[in-house]
PDB file of C-alpha atoms and ligand atoms in Angstrom:
ATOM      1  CA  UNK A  88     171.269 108.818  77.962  1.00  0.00           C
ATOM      2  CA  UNK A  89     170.580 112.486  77.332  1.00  0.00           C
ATOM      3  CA  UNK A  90     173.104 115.325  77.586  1.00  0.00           C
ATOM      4  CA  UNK A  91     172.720 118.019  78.913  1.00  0.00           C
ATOM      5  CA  UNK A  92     174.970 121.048  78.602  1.00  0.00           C
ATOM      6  CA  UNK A  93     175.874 123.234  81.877  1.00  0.00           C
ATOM      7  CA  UNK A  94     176.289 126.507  81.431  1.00  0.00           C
ATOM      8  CA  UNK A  95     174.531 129.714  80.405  1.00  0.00           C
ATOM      9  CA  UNK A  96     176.915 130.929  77.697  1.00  0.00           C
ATOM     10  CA  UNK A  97     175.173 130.967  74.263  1.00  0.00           C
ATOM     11  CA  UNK A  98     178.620 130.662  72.071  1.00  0.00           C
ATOM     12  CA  UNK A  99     179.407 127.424  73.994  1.00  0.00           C
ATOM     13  CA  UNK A 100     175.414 125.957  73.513  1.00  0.00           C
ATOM     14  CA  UNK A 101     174.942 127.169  70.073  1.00  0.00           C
ATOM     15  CA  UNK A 102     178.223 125.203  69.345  1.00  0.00           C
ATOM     16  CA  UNK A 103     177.335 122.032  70.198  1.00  0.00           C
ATOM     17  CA  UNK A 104     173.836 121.981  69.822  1.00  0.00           C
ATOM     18  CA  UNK A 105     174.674 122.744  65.751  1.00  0.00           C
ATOM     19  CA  UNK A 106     176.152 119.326  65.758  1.00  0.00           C
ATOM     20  CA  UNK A 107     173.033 117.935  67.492  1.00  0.00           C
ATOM     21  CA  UNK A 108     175.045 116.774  70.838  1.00  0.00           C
ATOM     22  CA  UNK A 109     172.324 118.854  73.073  1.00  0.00           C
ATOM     23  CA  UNK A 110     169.566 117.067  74.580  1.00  0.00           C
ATOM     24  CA  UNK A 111     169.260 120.214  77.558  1.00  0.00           C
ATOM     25  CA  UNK A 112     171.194 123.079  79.614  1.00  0.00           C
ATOM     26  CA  UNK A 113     171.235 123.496  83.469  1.00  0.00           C
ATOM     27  CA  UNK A 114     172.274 126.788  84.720  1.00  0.00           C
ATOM     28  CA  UNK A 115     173.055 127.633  88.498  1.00  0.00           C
ATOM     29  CA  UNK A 116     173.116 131.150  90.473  1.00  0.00           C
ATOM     30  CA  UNK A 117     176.655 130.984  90.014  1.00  0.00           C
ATOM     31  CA  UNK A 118     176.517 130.032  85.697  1.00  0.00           C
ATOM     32  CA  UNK A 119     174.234 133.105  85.564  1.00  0.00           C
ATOM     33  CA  UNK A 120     177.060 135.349  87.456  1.00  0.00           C
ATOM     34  CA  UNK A 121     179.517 133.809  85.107  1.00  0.00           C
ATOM     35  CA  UNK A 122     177.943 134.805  82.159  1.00  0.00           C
ATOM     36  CA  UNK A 123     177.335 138.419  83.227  1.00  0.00           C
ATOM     37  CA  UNK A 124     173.726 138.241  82.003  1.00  0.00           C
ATOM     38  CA  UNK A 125     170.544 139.293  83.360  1.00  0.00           C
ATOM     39  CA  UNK A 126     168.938 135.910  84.923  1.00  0.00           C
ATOM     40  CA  UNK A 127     165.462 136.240  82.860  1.00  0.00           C
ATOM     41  CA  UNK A 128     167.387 137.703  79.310  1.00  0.00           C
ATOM     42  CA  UNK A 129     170.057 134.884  79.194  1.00  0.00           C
ATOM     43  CA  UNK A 130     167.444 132.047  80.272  1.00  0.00           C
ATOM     44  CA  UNK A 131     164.554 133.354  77.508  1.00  0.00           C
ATOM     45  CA  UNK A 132     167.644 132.885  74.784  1.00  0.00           C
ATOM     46  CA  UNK A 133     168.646 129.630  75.517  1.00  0.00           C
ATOM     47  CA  UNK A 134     165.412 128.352  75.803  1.00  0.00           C
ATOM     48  CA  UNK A 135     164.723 129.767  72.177  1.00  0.00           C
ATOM     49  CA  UNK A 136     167.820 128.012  71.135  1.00  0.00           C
ATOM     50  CA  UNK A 137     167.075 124.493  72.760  1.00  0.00           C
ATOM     51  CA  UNK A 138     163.954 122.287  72.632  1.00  0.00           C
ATOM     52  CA  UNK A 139     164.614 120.000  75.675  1.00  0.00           C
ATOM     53  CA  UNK A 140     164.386 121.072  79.112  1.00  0.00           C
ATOM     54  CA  UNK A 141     166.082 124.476  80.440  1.00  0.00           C
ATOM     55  CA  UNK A 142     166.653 124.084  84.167  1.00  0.00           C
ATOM     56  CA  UNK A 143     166.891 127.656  85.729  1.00  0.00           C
ATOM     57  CA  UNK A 144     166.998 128.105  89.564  1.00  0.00           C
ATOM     58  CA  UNK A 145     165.243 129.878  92.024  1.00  0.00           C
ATOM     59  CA  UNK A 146     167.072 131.771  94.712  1.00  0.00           C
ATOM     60  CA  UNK A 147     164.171 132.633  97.554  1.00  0.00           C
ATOM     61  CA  UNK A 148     164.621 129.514 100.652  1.00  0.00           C
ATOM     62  CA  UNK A 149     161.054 129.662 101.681  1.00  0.00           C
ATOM     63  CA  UNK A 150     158.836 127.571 100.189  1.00  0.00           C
ATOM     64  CA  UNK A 151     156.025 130.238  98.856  1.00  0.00           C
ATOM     65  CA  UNK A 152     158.520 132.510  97.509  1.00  0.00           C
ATOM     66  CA  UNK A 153     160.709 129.489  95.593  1.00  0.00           C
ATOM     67  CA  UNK A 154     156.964 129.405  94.280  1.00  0.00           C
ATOM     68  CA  UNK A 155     156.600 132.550  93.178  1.00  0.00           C
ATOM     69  CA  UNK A 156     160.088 132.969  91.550  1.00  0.00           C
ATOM     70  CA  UNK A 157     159.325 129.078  90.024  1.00  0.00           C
ATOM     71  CA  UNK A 158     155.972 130.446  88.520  1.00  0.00           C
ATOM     72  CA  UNK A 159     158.307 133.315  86.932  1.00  0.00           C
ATOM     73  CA  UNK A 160     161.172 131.679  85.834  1.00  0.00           C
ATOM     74  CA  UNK A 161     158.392 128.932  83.942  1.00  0.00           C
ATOM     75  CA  UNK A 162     156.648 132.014  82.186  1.00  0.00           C
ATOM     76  CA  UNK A 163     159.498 132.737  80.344  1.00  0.00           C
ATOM     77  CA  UNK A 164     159.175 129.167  78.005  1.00  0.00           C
ATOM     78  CA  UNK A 165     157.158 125.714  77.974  1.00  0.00           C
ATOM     79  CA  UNK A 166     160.754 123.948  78.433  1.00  0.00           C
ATOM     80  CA  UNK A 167     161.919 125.726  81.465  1.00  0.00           C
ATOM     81  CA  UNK A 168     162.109 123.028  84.213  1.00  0.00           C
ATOM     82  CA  UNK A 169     162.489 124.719  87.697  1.00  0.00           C
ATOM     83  CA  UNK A 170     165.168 124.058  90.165  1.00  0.00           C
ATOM     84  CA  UNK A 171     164.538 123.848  93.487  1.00  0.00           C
ATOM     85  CA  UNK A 172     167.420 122.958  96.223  1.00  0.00           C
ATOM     86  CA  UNK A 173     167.177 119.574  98.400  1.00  0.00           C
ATOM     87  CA  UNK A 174     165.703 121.485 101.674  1.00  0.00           C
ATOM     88  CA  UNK A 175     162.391 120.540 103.229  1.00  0.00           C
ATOM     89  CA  UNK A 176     161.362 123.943 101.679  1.00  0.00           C
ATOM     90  CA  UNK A 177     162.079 122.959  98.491  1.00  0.00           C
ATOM     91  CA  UNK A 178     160.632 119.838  98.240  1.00  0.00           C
ATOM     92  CA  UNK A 179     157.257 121.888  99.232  1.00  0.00           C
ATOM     93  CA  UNK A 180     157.808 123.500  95.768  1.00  0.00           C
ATOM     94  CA  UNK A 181     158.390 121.214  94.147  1.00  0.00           C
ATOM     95  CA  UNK A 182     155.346 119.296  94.863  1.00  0.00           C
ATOM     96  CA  UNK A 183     152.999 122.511  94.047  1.00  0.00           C
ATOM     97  CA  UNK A 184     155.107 123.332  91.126  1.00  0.00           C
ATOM     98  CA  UNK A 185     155.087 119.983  89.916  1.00  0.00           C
ATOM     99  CA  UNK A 186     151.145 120.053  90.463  1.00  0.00           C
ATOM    100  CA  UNK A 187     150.936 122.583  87.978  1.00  0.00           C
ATOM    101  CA  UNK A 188     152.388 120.610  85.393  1.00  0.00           C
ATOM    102  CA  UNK A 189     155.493 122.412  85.355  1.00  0.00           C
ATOM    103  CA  UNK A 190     158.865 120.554  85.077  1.00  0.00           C
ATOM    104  CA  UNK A 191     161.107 120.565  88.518  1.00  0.00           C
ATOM    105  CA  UNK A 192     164.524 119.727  88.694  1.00  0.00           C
ATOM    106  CA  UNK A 193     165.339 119.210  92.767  1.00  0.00           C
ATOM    107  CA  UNK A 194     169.223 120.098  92.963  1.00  0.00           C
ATOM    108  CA  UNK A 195     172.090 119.946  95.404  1.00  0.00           C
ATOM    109  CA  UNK A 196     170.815 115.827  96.100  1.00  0.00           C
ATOM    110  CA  UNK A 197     174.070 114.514  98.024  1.00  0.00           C
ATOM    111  CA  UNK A 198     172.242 111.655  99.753  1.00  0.00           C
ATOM    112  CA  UNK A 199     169.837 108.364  98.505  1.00  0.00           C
ATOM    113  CA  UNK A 200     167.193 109.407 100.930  1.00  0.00           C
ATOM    114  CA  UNK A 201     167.115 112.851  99.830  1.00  0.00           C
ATOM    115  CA  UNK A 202     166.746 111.517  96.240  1.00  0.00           C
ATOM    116  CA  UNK A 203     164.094 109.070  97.589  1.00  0.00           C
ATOM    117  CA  UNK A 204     161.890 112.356  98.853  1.00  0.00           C
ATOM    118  CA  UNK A 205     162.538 114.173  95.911  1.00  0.00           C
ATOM    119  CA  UNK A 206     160.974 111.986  94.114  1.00  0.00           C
ATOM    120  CA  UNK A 207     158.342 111.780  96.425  1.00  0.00           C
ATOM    121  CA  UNK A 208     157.615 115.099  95.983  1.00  0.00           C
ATOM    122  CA  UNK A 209     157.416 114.453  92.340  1.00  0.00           C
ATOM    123  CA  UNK A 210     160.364 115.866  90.621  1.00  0.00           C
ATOM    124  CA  UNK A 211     161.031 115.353  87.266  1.00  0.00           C
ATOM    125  CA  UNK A 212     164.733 115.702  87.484  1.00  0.00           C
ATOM    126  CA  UNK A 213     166.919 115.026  90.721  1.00  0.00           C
ATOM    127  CA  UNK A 214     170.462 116.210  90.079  1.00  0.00           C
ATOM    128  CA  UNK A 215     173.012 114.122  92.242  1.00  0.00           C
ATOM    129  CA  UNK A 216     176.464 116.065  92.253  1.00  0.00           C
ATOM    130  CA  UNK A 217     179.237 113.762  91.525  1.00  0.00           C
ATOM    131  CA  UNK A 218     182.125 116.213  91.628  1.00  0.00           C
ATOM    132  CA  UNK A 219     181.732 118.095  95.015  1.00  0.00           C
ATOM    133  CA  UNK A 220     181.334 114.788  96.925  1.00  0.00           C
ATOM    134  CA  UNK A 221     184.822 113.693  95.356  1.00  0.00           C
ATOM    135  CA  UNK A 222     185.719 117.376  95.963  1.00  0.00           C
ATOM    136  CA  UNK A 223     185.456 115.785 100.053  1.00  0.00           C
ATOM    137  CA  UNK A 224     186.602 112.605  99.436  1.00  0.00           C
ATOM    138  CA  UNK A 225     183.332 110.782  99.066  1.00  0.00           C
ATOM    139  CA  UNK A 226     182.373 108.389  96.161  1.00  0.00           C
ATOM    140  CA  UNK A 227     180.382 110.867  93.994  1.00  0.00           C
ATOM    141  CA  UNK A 228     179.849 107.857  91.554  1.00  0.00           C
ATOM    142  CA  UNK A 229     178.336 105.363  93.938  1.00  0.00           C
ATOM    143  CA  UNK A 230     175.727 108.100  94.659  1.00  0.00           C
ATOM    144  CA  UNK A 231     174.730 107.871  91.338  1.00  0.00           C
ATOM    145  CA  UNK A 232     174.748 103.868  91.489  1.00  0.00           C
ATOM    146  CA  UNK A 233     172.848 103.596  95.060  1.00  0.00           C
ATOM    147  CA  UNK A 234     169.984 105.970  93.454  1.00  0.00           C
ATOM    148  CA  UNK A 235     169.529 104.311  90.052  1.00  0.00           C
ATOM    149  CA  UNK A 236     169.309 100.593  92.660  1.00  0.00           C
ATOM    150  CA  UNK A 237     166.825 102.593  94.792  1.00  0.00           C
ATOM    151  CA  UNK A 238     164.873 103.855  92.121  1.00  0.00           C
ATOM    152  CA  UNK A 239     164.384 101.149  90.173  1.00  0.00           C
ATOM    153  CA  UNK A 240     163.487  99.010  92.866  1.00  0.00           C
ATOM    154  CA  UNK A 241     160.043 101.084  93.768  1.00  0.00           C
ATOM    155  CA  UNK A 242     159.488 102.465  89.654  1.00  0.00           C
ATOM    156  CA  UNK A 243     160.100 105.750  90.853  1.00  0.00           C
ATOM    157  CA  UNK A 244     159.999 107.665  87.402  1.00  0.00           C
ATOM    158  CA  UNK A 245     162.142 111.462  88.283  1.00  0.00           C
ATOM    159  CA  UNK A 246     165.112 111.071  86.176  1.00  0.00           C
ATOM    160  CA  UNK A 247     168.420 110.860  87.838  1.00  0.00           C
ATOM    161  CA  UNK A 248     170.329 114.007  86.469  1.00  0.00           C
ATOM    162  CA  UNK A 249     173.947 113.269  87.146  1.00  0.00           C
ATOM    163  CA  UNK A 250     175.581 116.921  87.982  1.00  0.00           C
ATOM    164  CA  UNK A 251     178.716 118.490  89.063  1.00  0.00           C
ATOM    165  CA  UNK A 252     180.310 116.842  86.381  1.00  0.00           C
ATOM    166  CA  UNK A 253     184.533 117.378  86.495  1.00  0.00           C
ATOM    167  CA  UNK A 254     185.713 114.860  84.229  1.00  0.00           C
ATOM    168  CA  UNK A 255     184.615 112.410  81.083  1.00  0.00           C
ATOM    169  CA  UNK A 256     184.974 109.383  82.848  1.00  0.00           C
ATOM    170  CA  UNK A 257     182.292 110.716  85.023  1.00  0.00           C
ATOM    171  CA  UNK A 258     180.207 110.675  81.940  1.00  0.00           C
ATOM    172  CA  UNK A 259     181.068 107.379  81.045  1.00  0.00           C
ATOM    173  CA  UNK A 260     180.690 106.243  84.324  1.00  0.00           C
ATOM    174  CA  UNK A 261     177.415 107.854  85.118  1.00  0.00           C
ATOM    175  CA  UNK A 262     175.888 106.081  81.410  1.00  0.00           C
ATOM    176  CA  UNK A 263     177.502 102.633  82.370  1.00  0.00           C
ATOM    177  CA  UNK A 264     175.571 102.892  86.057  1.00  0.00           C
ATOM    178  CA  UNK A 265     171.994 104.219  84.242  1.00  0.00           C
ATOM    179  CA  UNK A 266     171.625 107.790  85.237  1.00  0.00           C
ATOM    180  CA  UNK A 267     169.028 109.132  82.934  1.00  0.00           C
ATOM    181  CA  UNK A 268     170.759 112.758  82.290  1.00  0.00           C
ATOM    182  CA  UNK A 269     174.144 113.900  82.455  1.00  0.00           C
ATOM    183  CA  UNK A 270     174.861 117.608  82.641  1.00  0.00           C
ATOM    184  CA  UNK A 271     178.084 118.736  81.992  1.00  0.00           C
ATOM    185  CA  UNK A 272     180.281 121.617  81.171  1.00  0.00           C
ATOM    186  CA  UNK A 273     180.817 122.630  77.298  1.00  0.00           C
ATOM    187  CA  UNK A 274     184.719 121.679  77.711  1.00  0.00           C
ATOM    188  CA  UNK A 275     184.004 118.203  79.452  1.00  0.00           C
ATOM    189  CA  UNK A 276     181.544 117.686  76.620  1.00  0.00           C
ATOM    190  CA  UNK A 277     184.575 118.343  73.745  1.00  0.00           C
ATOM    191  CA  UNK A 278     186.848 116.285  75.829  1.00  0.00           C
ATOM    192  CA  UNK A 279     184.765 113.491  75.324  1.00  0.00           C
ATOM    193  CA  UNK A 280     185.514 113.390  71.798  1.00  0.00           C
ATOM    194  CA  UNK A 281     189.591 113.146  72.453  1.00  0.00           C
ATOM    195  CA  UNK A 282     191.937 109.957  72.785  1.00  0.00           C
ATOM    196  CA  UNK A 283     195.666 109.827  72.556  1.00  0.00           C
ATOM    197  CA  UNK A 284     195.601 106.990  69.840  1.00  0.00           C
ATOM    198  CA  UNK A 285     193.036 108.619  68.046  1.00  0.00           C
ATOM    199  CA  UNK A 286     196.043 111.416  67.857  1.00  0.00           C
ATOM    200  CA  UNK A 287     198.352 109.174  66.975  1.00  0.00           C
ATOM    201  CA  UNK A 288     196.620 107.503  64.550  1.00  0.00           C
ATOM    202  CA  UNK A 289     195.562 110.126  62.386  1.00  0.00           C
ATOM    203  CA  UNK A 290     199.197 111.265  62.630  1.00  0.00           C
ATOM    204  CA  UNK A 291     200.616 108.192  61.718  1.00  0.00           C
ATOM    205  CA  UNK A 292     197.767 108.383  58.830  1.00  0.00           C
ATOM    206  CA  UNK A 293     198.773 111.545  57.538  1.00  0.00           C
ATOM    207  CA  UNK A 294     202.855 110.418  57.648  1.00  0.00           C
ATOM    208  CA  UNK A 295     202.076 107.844  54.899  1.00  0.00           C
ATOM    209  CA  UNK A 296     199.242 109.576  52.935  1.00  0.00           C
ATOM    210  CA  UNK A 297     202.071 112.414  52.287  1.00  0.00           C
ATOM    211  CA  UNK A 298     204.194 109.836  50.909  1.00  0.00           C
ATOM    212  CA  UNK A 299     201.632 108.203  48.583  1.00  0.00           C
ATOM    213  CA  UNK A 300     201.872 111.880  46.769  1.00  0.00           C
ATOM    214  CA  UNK A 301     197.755 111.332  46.270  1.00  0.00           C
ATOM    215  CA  UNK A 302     194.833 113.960  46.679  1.00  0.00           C
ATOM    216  CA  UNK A 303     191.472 112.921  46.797  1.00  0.00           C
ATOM    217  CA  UNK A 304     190.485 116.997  46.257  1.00  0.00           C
TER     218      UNK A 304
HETATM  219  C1  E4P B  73     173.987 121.533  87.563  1.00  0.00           C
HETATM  220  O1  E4P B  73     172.791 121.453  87.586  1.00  0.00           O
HETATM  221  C2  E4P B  73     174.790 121.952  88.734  1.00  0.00           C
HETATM  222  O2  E4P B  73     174.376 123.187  89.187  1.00  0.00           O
HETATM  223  C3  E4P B  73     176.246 121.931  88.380  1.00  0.00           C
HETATM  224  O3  E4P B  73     176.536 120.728  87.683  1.00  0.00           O
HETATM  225  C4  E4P B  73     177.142 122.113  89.571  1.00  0.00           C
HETATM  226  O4  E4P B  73     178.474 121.878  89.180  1.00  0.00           O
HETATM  227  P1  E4P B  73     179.718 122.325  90.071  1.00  0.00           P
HETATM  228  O5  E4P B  73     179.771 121.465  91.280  1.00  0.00           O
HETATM  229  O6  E4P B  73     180.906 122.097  89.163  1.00  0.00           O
HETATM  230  O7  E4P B  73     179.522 123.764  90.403  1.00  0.00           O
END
């Protein structure tokens, strides 16, 4: 499973791709107003920072202009894939921009048959969003499930980005069902690393290794 890190603050991606945790970022409209920087500036940075793919979105909702705005967004670097939203619109993009070799990521999928035309239309990513159908009391998970079932049944090769990520068993989760890509926030990625007996272990460690008197330095 690839990771993928979702944000567009450099600190927070320089950090964990030094330790090699990286596979990707995904930013959103709303990432970019987080970080306060200029859409094309921020985007060109990360991308110099990270091999993998660099998802940055369009904002137009008409079909030739998502093109236009894809076409810039992909000048910037050979690893920007270009995110379209799940509209009928969208999907028209992401068929031309995908015809031009360029990588699309089809975002905002909250259904299997909108996954189904997405790939279809030949994306190279479809990003399911876990969190904001639990958000309504819907089973963000099973998403994830019914898509990998659907896809493997027919071959269909788009990778099944698992998004809106709020939690590390939504990570674990989304590896155990198959999803090709997880994207996550930088904090949900350090959680990952933290268990309570992994605490109190080292604690209990430490206890004794002060009473051997010992240094290994
Ligand atoms: C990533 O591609 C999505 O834009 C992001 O995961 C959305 O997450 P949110 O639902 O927490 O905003």
């Amino acid at each position: 499973m690839k990771l993928f890190v979702d944000t567009a603050e450099i600190d927070a991606i320089a950090e964990l791709n030094e330790l090699g945790m990286v596979d990707g970022v995904t930013t959103n409209p709303s990432l970019i107003l987080k970080s306060g920087r200029d859409i094309l500036e921020v985007t060109r940075e990360i991308c110099a920072l990270i091999d993998g793919p660099v998802s940055a979105e369009v904002v137009a909702t008409d079909a030739q202009a998502m093109i236009a705005e894809g076409r810039k967004l992909a000048e910037i670097a050979p690893n920007i894939a270009v995110k379209v939203p799940l509209t009928w619109d969208g999907l028209r993009a992401c068929k031309v921009l995908t015809g031009e070799g360029r990588m699309v990521n089809v975002t905002l999928c909250f259904s299997v048959n909108q996954a189904i035309l997405a790939a279809k239309a030949g994306a190279t990513f479809v990003s399911p969003f876990i969190g904001r159908l639990d958000d309504i009391n819907l089973d963000g998970m099973e998403l994830i499930a019914d898509i990998r079932a659907v896809y493997d049944n027919y071959g269909f090769d788009t990778q099944i980005l698992a998004a809106s990520i709020r939690s590390v068993n939504h990570i674990a989760e989304s590896a155990r069902i198959g999803a090709d890509v997880v994207t996550a926030p930088p904090a949900v990625i350090k959680a990952m690393a933290a268990h309570p007996l992994t605490d109190k272990g080292l604690a209990a460690f430490m206890a004794d290794w002060a009473k051997t008197g010992q240094k290994i330095l």
